[in-house]
mmCIF file of C-alpha atoms in Angstrom:
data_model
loop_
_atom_site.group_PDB
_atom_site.id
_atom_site.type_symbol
_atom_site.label_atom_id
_atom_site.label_comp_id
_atom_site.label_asym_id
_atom_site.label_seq_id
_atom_site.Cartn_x
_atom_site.Cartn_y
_atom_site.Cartn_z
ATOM 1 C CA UNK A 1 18.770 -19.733 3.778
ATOM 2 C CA UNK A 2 14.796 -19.895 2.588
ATOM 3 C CA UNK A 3 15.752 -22.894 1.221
ATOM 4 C CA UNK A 4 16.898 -24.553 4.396
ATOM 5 C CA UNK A 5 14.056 -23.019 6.326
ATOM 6 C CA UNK A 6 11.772 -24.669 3.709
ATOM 7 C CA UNK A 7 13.451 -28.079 4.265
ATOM 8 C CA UNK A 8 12.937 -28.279 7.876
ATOM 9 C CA UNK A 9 9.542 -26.697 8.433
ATOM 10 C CA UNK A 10 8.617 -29.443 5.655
ATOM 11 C CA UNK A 11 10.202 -32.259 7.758
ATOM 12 C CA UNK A 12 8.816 -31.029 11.060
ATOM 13 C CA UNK A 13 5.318 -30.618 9.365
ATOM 14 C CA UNK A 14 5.683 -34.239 7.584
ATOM 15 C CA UNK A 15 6.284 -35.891 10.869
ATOM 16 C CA UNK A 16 3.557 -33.765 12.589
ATOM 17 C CA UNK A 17 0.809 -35.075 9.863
ATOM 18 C CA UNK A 18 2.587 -38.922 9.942
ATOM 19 C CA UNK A 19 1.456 -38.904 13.741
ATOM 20 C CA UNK A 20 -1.928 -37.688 12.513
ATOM 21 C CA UNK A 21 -1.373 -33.954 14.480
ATOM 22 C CA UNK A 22 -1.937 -32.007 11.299
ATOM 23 C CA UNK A 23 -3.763 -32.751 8.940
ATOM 24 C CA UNK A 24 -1.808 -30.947 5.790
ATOM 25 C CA UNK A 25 1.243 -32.220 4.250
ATOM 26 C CA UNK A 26 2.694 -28.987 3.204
ATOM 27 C CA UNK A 27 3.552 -26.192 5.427
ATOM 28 C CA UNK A 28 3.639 -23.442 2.722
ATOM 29 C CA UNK A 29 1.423 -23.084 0.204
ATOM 30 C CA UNK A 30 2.179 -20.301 -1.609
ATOM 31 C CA UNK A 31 5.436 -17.866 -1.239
ATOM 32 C CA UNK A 32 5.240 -14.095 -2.172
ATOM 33 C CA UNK A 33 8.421 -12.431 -3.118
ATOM 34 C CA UNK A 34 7.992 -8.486 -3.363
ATOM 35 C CA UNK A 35 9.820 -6.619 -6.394
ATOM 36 C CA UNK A 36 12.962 -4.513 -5.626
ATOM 37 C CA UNK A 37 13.256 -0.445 -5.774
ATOM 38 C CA UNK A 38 15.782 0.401 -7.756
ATOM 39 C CA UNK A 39 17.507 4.308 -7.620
ATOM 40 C CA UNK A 40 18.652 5.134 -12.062
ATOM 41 C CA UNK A 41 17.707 1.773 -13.148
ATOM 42 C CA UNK A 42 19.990 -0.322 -10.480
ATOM 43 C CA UNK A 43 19.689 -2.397 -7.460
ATOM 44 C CA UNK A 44 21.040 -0.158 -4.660
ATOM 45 C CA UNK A 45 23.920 -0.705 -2.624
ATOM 46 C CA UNK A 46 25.898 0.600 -0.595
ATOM 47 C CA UNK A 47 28.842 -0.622 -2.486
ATOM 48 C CA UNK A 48 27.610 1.414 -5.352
ATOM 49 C CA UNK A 49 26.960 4.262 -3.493
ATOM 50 C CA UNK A 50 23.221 4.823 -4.824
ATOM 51 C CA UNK A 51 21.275 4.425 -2.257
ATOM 52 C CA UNK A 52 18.541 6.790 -1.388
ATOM 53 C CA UNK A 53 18.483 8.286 2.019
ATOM 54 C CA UNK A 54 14.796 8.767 3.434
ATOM 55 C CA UNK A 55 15.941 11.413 5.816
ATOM 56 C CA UNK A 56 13.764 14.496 6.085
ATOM 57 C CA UNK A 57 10.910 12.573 4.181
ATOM 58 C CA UNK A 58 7.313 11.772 5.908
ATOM 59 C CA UNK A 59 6.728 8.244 6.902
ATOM 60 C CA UNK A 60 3.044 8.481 5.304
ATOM 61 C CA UNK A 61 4.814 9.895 2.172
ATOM 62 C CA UNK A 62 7.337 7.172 1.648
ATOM 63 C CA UNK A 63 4.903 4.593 2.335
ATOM 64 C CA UNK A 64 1.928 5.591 -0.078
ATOM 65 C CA UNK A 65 4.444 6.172 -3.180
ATOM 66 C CA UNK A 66 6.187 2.997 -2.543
ATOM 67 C CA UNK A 67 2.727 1.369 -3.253
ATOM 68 C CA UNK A 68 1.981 3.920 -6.030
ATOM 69 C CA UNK A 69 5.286 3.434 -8.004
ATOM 70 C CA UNK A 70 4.603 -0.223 -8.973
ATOM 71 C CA UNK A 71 3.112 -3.607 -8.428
ATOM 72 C CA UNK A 72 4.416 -5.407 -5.329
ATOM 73 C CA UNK A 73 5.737 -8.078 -7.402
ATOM 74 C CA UNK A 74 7.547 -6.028 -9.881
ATOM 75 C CA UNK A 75 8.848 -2.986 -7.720
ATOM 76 C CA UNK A 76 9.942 0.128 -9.359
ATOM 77 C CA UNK A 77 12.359 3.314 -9.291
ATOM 78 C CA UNK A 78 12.705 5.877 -6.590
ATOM 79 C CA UNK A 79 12.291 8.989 -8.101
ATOM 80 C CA UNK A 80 12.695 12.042 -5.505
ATOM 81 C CA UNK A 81 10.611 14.277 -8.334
ATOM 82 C CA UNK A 82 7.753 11.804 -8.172
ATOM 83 C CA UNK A 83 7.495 11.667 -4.255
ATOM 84 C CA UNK A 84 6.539 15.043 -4.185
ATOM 85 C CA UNK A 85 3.852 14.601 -6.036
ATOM 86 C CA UNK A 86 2.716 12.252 -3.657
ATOM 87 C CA UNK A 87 2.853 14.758 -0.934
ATOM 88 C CA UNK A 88 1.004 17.265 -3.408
ATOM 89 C CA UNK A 89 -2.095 14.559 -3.596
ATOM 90 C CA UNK A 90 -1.995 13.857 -0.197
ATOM 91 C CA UNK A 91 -1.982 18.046 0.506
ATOM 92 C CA UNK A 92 -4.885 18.049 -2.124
ATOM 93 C CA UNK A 93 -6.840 15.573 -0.416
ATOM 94 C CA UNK A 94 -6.329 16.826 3.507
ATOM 95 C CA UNK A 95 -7.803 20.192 1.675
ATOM 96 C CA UNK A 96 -11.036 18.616 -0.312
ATOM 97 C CA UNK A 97 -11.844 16.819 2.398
ATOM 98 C CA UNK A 98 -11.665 19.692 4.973
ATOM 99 C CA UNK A 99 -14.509 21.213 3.024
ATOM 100 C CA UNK A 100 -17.951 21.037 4.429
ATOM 101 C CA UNK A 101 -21.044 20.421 2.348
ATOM 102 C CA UNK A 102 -24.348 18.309 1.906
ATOM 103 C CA UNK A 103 -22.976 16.225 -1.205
ATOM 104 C CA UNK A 104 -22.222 12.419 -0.761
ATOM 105 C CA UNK A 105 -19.957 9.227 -3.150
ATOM 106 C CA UNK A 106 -20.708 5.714 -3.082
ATOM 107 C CA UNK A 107 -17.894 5.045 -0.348
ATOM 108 C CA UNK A 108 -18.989 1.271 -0.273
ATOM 109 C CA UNK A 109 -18.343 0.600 -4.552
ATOM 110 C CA UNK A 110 -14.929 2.568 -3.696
ATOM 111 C CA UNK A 111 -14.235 0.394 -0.349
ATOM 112 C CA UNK A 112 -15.031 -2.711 -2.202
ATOM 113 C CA UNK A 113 -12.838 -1.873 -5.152
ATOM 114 C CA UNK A 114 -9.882 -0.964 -3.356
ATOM 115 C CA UNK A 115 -10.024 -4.312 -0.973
ATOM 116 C CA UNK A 116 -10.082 -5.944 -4.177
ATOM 117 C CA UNK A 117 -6.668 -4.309 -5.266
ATOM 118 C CA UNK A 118 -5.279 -4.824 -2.045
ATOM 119 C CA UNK A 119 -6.376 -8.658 -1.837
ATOM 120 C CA UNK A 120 -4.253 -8.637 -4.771
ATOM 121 C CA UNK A 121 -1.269 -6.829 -4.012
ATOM 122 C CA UNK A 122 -1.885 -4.164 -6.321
ATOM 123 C CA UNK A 123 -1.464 -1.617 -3.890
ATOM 124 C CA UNK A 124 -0.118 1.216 -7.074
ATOM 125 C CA UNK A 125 -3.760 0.277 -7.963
ATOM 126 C CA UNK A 126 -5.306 1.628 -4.445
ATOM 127 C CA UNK A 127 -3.168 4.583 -5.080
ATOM 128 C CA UNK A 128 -4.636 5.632 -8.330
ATOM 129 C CA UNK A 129 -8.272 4.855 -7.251
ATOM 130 C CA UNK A 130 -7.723 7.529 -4.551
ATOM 131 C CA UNK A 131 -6.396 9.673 -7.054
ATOM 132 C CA UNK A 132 -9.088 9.102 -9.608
ATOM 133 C CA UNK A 133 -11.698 9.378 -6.865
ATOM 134 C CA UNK A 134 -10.385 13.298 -5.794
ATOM 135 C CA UNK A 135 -10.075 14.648 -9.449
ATOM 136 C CA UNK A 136 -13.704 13.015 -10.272
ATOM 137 C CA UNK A 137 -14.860 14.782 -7.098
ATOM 138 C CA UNK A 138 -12.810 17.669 -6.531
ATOM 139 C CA UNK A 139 -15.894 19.999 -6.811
ATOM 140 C CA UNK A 140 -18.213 18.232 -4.540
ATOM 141 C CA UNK A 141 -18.072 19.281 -0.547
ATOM 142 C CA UNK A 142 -18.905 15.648 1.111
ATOM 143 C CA UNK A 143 -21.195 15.244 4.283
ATOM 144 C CA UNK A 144 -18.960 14.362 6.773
ATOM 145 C CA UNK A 145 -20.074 11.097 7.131
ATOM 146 C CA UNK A 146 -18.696 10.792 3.747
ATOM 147 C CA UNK A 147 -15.587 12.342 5.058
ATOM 148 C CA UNK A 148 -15.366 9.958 8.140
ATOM 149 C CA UNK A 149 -15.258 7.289 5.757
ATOM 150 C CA UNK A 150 -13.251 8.516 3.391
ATOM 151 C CA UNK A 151 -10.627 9.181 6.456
ATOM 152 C CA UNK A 152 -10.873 5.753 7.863
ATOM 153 C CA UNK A 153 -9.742 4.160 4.658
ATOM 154 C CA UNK A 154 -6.951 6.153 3.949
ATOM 155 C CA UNK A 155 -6.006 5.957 7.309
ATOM 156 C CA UNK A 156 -5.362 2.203 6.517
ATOM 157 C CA UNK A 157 -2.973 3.667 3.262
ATOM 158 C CA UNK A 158 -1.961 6.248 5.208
ATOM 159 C CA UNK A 159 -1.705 5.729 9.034
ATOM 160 C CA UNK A 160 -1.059 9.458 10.322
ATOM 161 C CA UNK A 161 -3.541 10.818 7.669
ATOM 162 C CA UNK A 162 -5.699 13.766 9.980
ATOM 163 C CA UNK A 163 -7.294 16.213 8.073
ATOM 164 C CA UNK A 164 -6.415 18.901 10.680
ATOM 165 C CA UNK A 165 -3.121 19.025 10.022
ATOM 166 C CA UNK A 166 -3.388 21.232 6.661
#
């Protein structure tokens, strides 16, 4: 079916530069495929009877451990043991940054770095940098500018993150 698609939107965009509409020859440029989740090492089905019903998980959850469990192009396995640890961090984190204090991180180095991982699809990378950047500053009670920030970009990660929901 991609392979059709491909055909055509090549045609149409061939005739489109041809009349001089466009100037670019080749309609796509670059094709992303993103890696599969597997459930005990295989490709689930239905057929198989392995696949792994989200029910009674959060949204947030599912989301930020399907980025932590591998890179996009690779994928990973679903591990039910695993996503609870992902609801421990984000627990830990609703509770250090709930804290008030007088002590501030370099939130723009941490922005930058995570953009970077995230320009490159290595979203398991933004994961761990949010984990690395709570156990390096577990002990520290951020202004809450700090926390603001802090919020607002794992609010992109994590779209229902609010820290008064502990």
């Amino acid at each position: 079916k991609f392979y059709i698609l491909y055909r055509v939107s090549k045609l149409i965009t061939m005739f489109l530069y041809d009349i001089g509409f466009v100037d670019f020859e080749e309609p796509i440029t670059k094709l992303v495929h993103q890696g599969m989740i597997l459930n005990q090492g295989e490709k689930m089905s239905k057929s198989k009877d392995n696949v792994v019903s989200l029910d009674g998980y959060d949204p947030d959850e599912i989301r930020f451990y399907l980025m932590f469990i591998g890179h996009y192009f690779d994928g990973g396995s679903w591990s039910d043991q695993n996503i609870i640890g992902i609801r421990r961090f984000i627990y830990r984190m609703k509770e250090w940054l709930s804290k008030e204090g007088i002590d501030h991180i370099d939130i723009d180095k941490f922005k930058s770095q995570i953009f970077a991982y995230t320009e490159s699809f290595k979203f398991n990378k933004v994961v761990s940098s949010f984990m690395i950047l709570l156990n390096e500053n577990k002990t520290k009670s951020l202004t809450f500018e700090c926390k603001n920030q802090l919020t607002e970009l794992l609010k992109i990660y994590i779209p229902g993150f609010k820290l008064n929901t502990i």
